[in-house]
Coordinates of C-alpha atoms in Angstrom, one line a residue:
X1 CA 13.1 5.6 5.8
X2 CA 13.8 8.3 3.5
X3 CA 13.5 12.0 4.0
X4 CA 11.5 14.2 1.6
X5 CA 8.3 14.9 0.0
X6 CA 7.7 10.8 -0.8
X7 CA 8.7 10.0 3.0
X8 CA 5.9 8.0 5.2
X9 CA 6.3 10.9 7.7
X10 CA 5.5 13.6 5.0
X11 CA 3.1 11.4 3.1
X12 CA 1.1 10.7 6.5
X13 CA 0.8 15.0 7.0
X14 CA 0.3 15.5 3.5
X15 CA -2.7 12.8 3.0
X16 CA -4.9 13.7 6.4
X17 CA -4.2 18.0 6.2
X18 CA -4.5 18.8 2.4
X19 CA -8.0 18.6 0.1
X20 CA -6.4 16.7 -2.4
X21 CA -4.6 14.8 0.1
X22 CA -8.0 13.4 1.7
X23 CA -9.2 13.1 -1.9
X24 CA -6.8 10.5 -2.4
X25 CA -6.8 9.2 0.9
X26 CA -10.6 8.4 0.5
X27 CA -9.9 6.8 -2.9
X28 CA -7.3 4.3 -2.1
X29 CA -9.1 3.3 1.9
X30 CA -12.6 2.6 -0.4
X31 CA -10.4 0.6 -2.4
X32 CA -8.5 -1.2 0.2
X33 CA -12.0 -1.7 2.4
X34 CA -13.8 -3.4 -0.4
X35 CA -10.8 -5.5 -1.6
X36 CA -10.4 -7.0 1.8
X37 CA -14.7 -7.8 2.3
X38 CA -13.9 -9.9 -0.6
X39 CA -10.9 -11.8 0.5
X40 CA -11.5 -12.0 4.2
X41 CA -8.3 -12.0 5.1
X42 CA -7.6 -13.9 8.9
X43 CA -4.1 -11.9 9.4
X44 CA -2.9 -8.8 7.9
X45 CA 0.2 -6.7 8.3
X46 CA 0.5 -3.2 7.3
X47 CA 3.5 -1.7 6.8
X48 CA 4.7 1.5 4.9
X49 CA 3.2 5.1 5.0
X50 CA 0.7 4.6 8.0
X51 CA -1.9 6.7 6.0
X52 CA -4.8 6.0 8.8
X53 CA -7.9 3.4 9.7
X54 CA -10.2 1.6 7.6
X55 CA -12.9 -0.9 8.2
X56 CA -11.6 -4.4 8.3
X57 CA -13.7 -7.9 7.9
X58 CA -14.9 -8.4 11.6
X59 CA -12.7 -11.8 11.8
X60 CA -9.4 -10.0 10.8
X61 CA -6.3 -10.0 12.9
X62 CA -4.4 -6.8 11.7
X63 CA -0.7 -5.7 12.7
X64 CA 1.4 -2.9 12.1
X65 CA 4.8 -2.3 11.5
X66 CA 6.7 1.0 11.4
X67 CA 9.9 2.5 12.2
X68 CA 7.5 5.5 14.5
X69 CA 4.4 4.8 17.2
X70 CA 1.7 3.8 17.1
X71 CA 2.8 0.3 15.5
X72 CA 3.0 -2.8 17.0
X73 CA 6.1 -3.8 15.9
X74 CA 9.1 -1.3 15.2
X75 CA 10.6 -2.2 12.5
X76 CA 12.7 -0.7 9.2
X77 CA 10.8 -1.9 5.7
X78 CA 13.8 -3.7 5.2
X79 CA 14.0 -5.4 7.8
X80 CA 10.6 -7.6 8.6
X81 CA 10.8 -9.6 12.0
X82 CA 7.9 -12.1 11.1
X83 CA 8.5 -15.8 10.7
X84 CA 7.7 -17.4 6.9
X85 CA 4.0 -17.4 5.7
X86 CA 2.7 -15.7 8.6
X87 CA 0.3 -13.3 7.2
X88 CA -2.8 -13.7 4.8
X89 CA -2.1 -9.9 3.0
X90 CA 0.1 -7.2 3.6
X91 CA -1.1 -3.9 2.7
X92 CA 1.9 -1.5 1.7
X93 CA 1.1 2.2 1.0
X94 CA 3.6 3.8 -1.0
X95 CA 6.2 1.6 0.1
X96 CA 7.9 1.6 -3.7
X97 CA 7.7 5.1 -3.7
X98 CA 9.4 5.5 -0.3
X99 CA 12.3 2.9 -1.2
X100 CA 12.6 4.6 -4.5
X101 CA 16.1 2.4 -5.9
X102 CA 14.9 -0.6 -8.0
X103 CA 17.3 -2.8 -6.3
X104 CA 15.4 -1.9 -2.8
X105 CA 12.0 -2.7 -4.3
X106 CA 13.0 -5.9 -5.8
X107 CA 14.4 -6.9 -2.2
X108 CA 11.3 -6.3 -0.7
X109 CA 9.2 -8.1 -3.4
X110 CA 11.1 -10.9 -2.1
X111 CA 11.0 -9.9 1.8
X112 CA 7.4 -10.0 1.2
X113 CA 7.2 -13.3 -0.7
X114 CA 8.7 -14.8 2.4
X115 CA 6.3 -13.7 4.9
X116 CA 2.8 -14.3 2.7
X117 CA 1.3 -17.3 2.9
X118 CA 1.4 -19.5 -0.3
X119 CA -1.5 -17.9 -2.2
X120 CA -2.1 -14.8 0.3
X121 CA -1.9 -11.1 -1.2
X122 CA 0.3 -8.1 -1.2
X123 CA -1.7 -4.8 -2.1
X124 CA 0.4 -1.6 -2.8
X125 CA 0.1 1.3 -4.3
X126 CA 2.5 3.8 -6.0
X127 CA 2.7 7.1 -7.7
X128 CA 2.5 7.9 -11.3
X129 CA 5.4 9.6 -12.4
X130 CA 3.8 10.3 -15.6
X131 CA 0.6 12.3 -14.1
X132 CA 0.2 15.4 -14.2
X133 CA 1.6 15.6 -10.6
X134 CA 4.6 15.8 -11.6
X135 CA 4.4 19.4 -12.7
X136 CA 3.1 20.2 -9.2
X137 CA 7.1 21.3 -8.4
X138 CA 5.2 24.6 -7.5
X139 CA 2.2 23.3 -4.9
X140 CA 2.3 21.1 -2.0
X141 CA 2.3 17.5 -3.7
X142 CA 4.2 14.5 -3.2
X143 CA 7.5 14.5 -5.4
X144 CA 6.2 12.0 -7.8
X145 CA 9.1 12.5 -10.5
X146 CA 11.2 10.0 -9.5
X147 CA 8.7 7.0 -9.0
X148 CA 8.8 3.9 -10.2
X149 CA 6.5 3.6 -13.9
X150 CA 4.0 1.0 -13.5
X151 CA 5.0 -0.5 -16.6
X152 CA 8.5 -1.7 -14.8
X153 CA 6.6 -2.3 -11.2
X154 CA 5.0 -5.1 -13.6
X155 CA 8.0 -6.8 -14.9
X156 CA 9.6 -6.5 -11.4
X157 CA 6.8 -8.2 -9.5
X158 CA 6.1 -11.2 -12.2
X159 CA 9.8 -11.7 -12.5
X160 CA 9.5 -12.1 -8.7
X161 CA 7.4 -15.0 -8.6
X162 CA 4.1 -12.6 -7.8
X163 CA 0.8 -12.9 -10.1
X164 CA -1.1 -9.9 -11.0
X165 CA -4.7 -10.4 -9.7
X166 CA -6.0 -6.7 -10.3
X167 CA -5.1 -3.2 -10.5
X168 CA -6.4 -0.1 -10.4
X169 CA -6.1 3.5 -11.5
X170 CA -6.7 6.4 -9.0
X171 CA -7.0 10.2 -8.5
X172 CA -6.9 12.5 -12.1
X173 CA -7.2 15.9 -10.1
X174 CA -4.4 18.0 -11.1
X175 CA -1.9 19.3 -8.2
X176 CA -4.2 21.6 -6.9
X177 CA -5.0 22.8 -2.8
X178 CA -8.2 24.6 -3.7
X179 CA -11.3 22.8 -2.4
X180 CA -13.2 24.9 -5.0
X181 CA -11.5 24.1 -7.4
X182 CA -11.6 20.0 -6.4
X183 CA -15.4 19.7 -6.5
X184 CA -15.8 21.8 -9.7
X185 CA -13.0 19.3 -11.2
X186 CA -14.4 16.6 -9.6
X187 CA -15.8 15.5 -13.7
X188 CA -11.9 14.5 -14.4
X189 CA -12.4 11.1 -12.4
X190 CA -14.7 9.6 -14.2
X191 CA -13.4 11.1 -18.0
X192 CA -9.8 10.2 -17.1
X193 CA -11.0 6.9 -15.7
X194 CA -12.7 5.9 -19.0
X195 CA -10.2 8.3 -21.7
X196 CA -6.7 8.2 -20.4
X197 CA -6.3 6.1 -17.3
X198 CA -2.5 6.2 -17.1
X199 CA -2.6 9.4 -16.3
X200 CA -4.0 9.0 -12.8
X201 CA -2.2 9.8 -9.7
X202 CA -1.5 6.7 -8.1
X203 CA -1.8 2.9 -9.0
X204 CA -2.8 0.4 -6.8
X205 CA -1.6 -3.2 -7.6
X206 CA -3.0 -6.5 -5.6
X207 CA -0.9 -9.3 -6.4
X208 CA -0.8 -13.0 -5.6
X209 CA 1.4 -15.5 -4.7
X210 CA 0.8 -18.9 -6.4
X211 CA 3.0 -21.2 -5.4
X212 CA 2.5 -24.7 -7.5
X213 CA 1.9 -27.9 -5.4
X214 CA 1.6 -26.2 -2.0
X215 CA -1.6 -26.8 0.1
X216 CA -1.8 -24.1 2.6
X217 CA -1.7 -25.8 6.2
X218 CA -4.5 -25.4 8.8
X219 CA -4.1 -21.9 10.5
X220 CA -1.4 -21.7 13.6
X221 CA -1.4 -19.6 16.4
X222 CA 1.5 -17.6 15.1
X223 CA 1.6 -15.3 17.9
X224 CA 2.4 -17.9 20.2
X225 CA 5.1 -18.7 17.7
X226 CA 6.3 -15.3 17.4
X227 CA 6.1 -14.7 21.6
X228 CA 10.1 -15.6 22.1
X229 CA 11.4 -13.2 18.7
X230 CA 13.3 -10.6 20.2
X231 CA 11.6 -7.7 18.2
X232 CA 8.7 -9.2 18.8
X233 CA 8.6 -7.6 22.3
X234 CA 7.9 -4.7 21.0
X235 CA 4.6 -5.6 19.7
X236 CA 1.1 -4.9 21.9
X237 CA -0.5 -8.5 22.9
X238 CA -4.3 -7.8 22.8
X239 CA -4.2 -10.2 20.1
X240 CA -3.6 -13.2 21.5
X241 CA -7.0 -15.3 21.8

């Protein structure tokens, strides 16, 4: 995992110890939260920044994987130990940003393809190098200059098989650490929301794999499955029913 103001370490600190980091934090978990009570999701992995708990649908399995404890696996982004179609979603938080090189992300667009079940969800989100982040050089924001534009995110994800189901703008505070300043501000949400919505933050992306003629199978105990992969051993097993 890369070092630096976009790292999972940083973004982790940055997200639960700044105002506008909680701000955000608060955005994309609300986000996230009523997503999943939609979908219901029966196994989900989350990978990425770690950026904290939210409430899952009560009949969720959910897993994490990390390259730091607390996870349940130990694992690089790169380098994903699960089996094919194993998981219902995967929520990745700033995973783009981290990886950074468009060849990266397009591998892991495919990683991720491999290990979703045929019409199950990735979710990500990503910063927006065009907000007005990006001339927070000076205050204690995530380096956002060098993330990848939405626009090519799109083209990269479609040309990887992946349909776009929704997006979703968030966060039009400028780079500012002044709680004052944040609630008298707080106005910007809703006019950049409805007059220039590219200009948030961070976009959040929840995309779909459709695979044509496939018929997902009846659910398998893929923990039992998973029991004899050697970097599986590294992962807690409370889950097992």
């Amino acid at each position: 995992m890369k070092k630096g103001k976009k790292s999972g370490d940083y973004l982790k600190g940055w997200l639960m110890g700044t105002p506008l980091g909680r701000c955000l934090y608060q955005q994309e978990r609300e986000w996230l939260e009523i997503y999943l009570d939609n979908l219901l999701p029966q196994v989900i992995l989350q990978m990425g920044a770690n950026i904290g708990h939210f409430r899952l649908p009560e009949t969720s399995i959910f897993l994490t994987q990390d390259v730091i404890l607390p996870a349940d696996v130990l694992s690089e982004i790169m380098r994903t130990p699960w089996q094919s179609q194993t998981f219902d979603a995967v929520w990745a938080a700033h995973t783009v940003d981290d990886l950074g090189d468009a060849d990266e992300i397009r591998l892991w667009l495919a990683e991720m393809w491999r290990i979703v079940k045929p019409h199950g969800r990735l979710i990500l989100t990503g910063f927006n190098p065009y907000s007005w982040w990006r001339l927070g050089a000076w205050c204690d924001v995530p380096d956002v200059s060098h993330s990848m534009a939405l626009s090519d995110l799109k083209k990269m994800v479609e040309s990887n098989g992946w349909k776009i189901e929704q997006g979703r703008f968030m966060n039009y505070l400028p780079p500012i650490q002044s709680e004052q300043w944040l609630k008298k501000l707080a106005w910007l949400e809703m006019a950049g929301n409805r007059w220039f919505p590219h200009g948030a933050a961070v976009y959040g992306l929840i995309l779909r794999k459709d695979v044509a003629g496939i018929t997902p199978t009846p659910e398998l105990n893929f923990l039992d499955e998973l029991a004899d992969e050697p970097a599986f051993a590294l992962a807690r097993n409370e889950y097992k029913s």
